[in-house]
């Protein structure tokens, strides 16, 4: 069986260095906000070609902290993509802000910039873009619109470490960008971890307080903050892995490129191939009207797949007040998508087998 993602194999090349780095932290006596976090924040800010990085406990908190720092009044509206993981939207609910769902483009499955303007009201304060599957959104158009209406642009880059848009790294484009280092991500820790990256010095400073109870000087609290700090062991792991992120993304691009040129199946829609070298290929998401049969066929032939995601946010019990929204593109995408295995440790033989097997799928519909 080719597993969808084997984390043990993904981390194997770095295991010795990670074990040594983790043991050094364990023996150091300094476990939270020490020099491993400092080192990671500096190198990840530099990697993203952005000014500042603040480590957090996870990606959900990173988004929450950005929104908290902007201090939008309660009931302010924030434009969000209707096709995304629920973590893009939950922080709005924590802070009494209203999500305004916008349909994706059919081809990229990412926030459709052409549909944003119609949703802007006097209450709108921000747009959140989500770089789903490792691809940056149409940021030029979105920034132009946002600047015209004086809106903040926040990017959820939990899936797009190392991706670029017109040559600019995710993290250097929006007013603030949230990253997750959940173990399955392109840059994954050995537990939960996240970060905020921003070119805005003042915002970075405020978030630095907010992630630590609103405090920088011990027992002096400037703001009502959260406890969302990146811990030293996770930072040590990330320090070992960050130098290899570009090489791993390059391998992902090679595999994506082969899938895009060699997979050919009736009724199967491949992801867009116009930015192979810019996308981070966190996931390789194809669409098929008979997804269930394709998943079963691949499983029977030893290939595990996954679905990102089976049910849109507005159809989740947690957001039942939005269940009557009409979002046909979002609905269709959630019925048809499936993700093929794509990660830096797949061998050429496995890639070839996946291509041959997908191409053997005989759609009976
Ligand atoms: C698009 C997206 N946003 C946000 C998150 C939240 O990150 P975390 O799990 O680190 O809180 C994730 C990953 O889980 C994600 O895929």
PDB file of N, CA, C and O and ligand atoms in Angstrom, residues 57-61 63 84-85 87-88 130-132 156 158-159 179-182 185 192-194 282 309, ligand 1:
ATOM      1  N   UNK A  57       1.456  28.802  19.161  1.00  0.00           N
ATOM      2  CA  UNK A  57       1.237  27.405  19.517  1.00  0.00           C
ATOM      3  C   UNK A  57       0.696  26.576  18.356  1.00  0.00           C
ATOM      4  O   UNK A  57       0.875  25.366  18.310  1.00  0.00           O
ATOM      5  N   UNK A  58       0.018  27.221  17.406  1.00  0.00           N
ATOM      6  CA  UNK A  58      -0.563  26.501  16.248  1.00  0.00           C
ATOM      7  C   UNK A  58      -1.057  27.522  15.219  1.00  0.00           C
ATOM      8  O   UNK A  58      -1.030  28.736  15.483  1.00  0.00           O
ATOM      9  N   UNK A  59      -1.543  27.019  14.094  1.00  0.00           N
ATOM     10  CA  UNK A  59      -1.988  27.911  13.023  1.00  0.00           C
ATOM     11  C   UNK A  59      -3.303  28.608  13.326  1.00  0.00           C
ATOM     12  O   UNK A  59      -3.505  29.769  12.943  1.00  0.00           O
ATOM     13  N   UNK A  60      -4.187  27.918  14.018  1.00  0.00           N
ATOM     14  CA  UNK A  60      -5.472  28.524  14.394  1.00  0.00           C
ATOM     15  C   UNK A  60      -5.235  29.753  15.281  1.00  0.00           C
ATOM     16  O   UNK A  60      -5.823  30.821  15.064  1.00  0.00           O
ATOM     17  N   UNK A  61      -4.352  29.616  16.248  1.00  0.00           N
ATOM     18  CA  UNK A  61      -4.028  30.754  17.122  1.00  0.00           C
ATOM     19  C   UNK A  61      -3.346  31.874  16.336  1.00  0.00           C
ATOM     20  O   UNK A  61      -3.543  33.053  16.641  1.00  0.00           O
ATOM     21  N   UNK A  63      -3.901  32.842  13.315  1.00  0.00           N
ATOM     22  CA  UNK A  63      -4.971  33.641  12.681  1.00  0.00           C
ATOM     23  C   UNK A  63      -5.742  34.447  13.727  1.00  0.00           C
ATOM     24  O   UNK A  63      -6.065  35.624  13.519  1.00  0.00           O
ATOM     25  N   UNK A  84     -12.550  26.222   2.238  1.00  0.00           N
ATOM     26  CA  UNK A  84     -11.326  26.208   3.037  1.00  0.00           C
ATOM     27  C   UNK A  84     -11.520  25.287   4.225  1.00  0.00           C
ATOM     28  O   UNK A  84     -12.623  24.775   4.456  1.00  0.00           O
ATOM     29  N   UNK A  85     -10.447  25.077   4.986  1.00  0.00           N
ATOM     30  CA  UNK A  85     -10.558  24.316   6.227  1.00  0.00           C
ATOM     31  C   UNK A  85     -11.213  25.213   7.277  1.00  0.00           C
ATOM     32  O   UNK A  85     -11.030  26.433   7.264  1.00  0.00           O
ATOM     33  N   UNK A  87     -10.579  26.054  10.148  1.00  0.00           N
ATOM     34  CA  UNK A  87      -9.705  26.913  10.961  1.00  0.00           C
ATOM     35  C   UNK A  87      -9.564  28.323  10.392  1.00  0.00           C
ATOM     36  O   UNK A  87      -9.212  29.256  11.110  1.00  0.00           O
ATOM     37  N   UNK A  88      -9.828  28.500   9.091  1.00  0.00           N
ATOM     38  CA  UNK A  88      -9.746  29.854   8.510  1.00  0.00           C
ATOM     39  C   UNK A  88     -10.848  30.746   9.088  1.00  0.00           C
ATOM     40  O   UNK A  88     -10.684  31.962   9.196  1.00  0.00           O
ATOM     41  N   UNK A 130      -7.079  32.157   1.677  1.00  0.00           N
ATOM     42  CA  UNK A 130      -6.506  30.881   2.136  1.00  0.00           C
ATOM     43  C   UNK A 130      -5.798  30.223   0.955  1.00  0.00           C
ATOM     44  O   UNK A 130      -6.421  29.947  -0.069  1.00  0.00           O
ATOM     45  N   UNK A 131      -4.499  29.994   1.119  1.00  0.00           N
ATOM     46  CA  UNK A 131      -3.683  29.400   0.046  1.00  0.00           C
ATOM     47  C   UNK A 131      -3.855  27.894   0.048  1.00  0.00           C
ATOM     48  O   UNK A 131      -2.922  27.138   0.354  1.00  0.00           O
ATOM     49  N   UNK A 132      -5.054  27.464  -0.280  1.00  0.00           N
ATOM     50  CA  UNK A 132      -5.366  26.044  -0.182  1.00  0.00           C
ATOM     51  C   UNK A 132      -4.530  25.215  -1.162  1.00  0.00           C
ATOM     52  O   UNK A 132      -4.265  25.673  -2.273  1.00  0.00           O
ATOM     53  N   UNK A 156      -4.140  33.030   5.157  1.00  0.00           N
ATOM     54  CA  UNK A 156      -3.991  31.758   5.849  1.00  0.00           C
ATOM     55  C   UNK A 156      -3.073  30.910   4.971  1.00  0.00           C
ATOM     56  O   UNK A 156      -3.498  30.350   3.955  1.00  0.00           O
ATOM     57  N   UNK A 158      -1.378  28.247   5.907  1.00  0.00           N
ATOM     58  CA  UNK A 158      -1.116  26.973   6.598  1.00  0.00           C
ATOM     59  C   UNK A 158      -0.677  25.879   5.621  1.00  0.00           C
ATOM     60  O   UNK A 158      -0.059  24.896   6.027  1.00  0.00           O
ATOM     61  N   UNK A 159      -1.005  26.055   4.322  1.00  0.00           N
ATOM     62  CA  UNK A 159      -0.672  25.016   3.340  1.00  0.00           C
ATOM     63  C   UNK A 159       0.342  25.501   2.291  1.00  0.00           C
ATOM     64  O   UNK A 159       0.564  24.805   1.316  1.00  0.00           O
ATOM     65  N   UNK A 179       0.828  30.931   9.546  1.00  0.00           N
ATOM     66  CA  UNK A 179       1.340  29.617   9.133  1.00  0.00           C
ATOM     67  C   UNK A 179       1.025  28.579  10.214  1.00  0.00           C
ATOM     68  O   UNK A 179       0.992  28.905  11.405  1.00  0.00           O
ATOM     69  N   UNK A 180       0.833  27.340   9.770  1.00  0.00           N
ATOM     70  CA  UNK A 180       0.735  26.208  10.689  1.00  0.00           C
ATOM     71  C   UNK A 180       1.916  25.297  10.414  1.00  0.00           C
ATOM     72  O   UNK A 180       2.305  25.112   9.260  1.00  0.00           O
ATOM     73  N   UNK A 181       2.480  24.727  11.473  1.00  0.00           N
ATOM     74  CA  UNK A 181       3.528  23.712  11.296  1.00  0.00           C
ATOM     75  C   UNK A 181       3.057  22.365  11.837  1.00  0.00           C
ATOM     76  O   UNK A 181       3.849  21.576  12.358  1.00  0.00           O
ATOM     77  N   UNK A 182       1.750  22.137  11.728  1.00  0.00           N
ATOM     78  CA  UNK A 182       1.179  20.829  12.059  1.00  0.00           C
ATOM     79  C   UNK A 182       2.016  19.768  11.313  1.00  0.00           C
ATOM     80  O   UNK A 182       2.498  20.040  10.200  1.00  0.00           O
ATOM     81  N   UNK A 185       2.234  19.312   7.421  1.00  0.00           N
ATOM     82  CA  UNK A 185       2.450  20.453   6.511  1.00  0.00           C
ATOM     83  C   UNK A 185       3.792  20.352   5.774  1.00  0.00           C
ATOM     84  O   UNK A 185       4.661  19.583   6.168  1.00  0.00           O
ATOM     85  N   UNK A 192       2.023  20.368  17.643  1.00  0.00           N
ATOM     86  CA  UNK A 192       1.424  21.607  17.135  1.00  0.00           C
ATOM     87  C   UNK A 192       2.409  22.765  17.201  1.00  0.00           C
ATOM     88  O   UNK A 192       3.187  22.885  18.154  1.00  0.00           O
ATOM     89  N   UNK A 193       2.360  23.616  16.192  1.00  0.00           N
ATOM     90  CA  UNK A 193       3.198  24.822  16.158  1.00  0.00           C
ATOM     91  C   UNK A 193       2.670  25.724  15.049  1.00  0.00           C
ATOM     92  O   UNK A 193       2.018  25.251  14.113  1.00  0.00           O
ATOM     93  N   UNK A 194       2.930  27.026  15.173  1.00  0.00           N
ATOM     94  CA  UNK A 194       2.477  27.965  14.147  1.00  0.00           C
ATOM     95  C   UNK A 194       3.293  29.241  14.194  1.00  0.00           C
ATOM     96  O   UNK A 194       4.204  29.384  15.034  1.00  0.00           O
ATOM     97  N   UNK A 282       1.244  21.423  -1.593  1.00  0.00           N
ATOM     98  CA  UNK A 282       0.983  20.741  -0.316  1.00  0.00           C
ATOM     99  C   UNK A 282       0.081  19.528  -0.570  1.00  0.00           C
ATOM    100  O   UNK A 282       0.269  18.464   0.017  1.00  0.00           O
ATOM    101  N   UNK A 309     -11.966  18.971   1.105  1.00  0.00           N
ATOM    102  CA  UNK A 309     -12.583  18.444   2.306  1.00  0.00           C
ATOM    103  C   UNK A 309     -13.955  17.913   1.933  1.00  0.00           C
ATOM    104  O   UNK A 309     -14.535  18.376   0.952  1.00  0.00           O
TER     105      UNK A 309
HETATM  106  C1  LIG B   1      -6.032  26.005   5.632  1.00  0.00           C
HETATM  107  C2  LIG B   1      -5.704  25.786   7.080  1.00  0.00           C
HETATM  108  N1  LIG B   1      -5.872  26.799   7.941  1.00  0.00           N
HETATM  109  C3  LIG B   1      -5.563  26.682   9.240  1.00  0.00           C
HETATM  110  C4  LIG B   1      -5.090  25.500   9.765  1.00  0.00           C
HETATM  111  C5  LIG B   1      -4.887  25.417  11.229  1.00  0.00           C
HETATM  112  O1  LIG B   1      -3.618  25.075  11.639  1.00  0.00           O
HETATM  113  P1  LIG B   1      -3.398  24.311  13.027  1.00  0.00           P
HETATM  114  O2  LIG B   1      -3.903  22.922  12.881  1.00  0.00           O
HETATM  115  O3  LIG B   1      -1.918  24.403  13.230  1.00  0.00           O
HETATM  116  O4  LIG B   1      -4.140  25.079  14.079  1.00  0.00           O
HETATM  117  C6  LIG B   1      -4.872  24.406   8.891  1.00  0.00           C
HETATM  118  C7  LIG B   1      -4.300  23.126   9.324  1.00  0.00           C
HETATM  119  O5  LIG B   1      -4.700  22.391  10.138  1.00  0.00           O
HETATM  120  C8  LIG B   1      -5.200  24.553   7.516  1.00  0.00           C
HETATM  121  O6  LIG B   1      -5.036  23.543   6.661  1.00  0.00           O
END
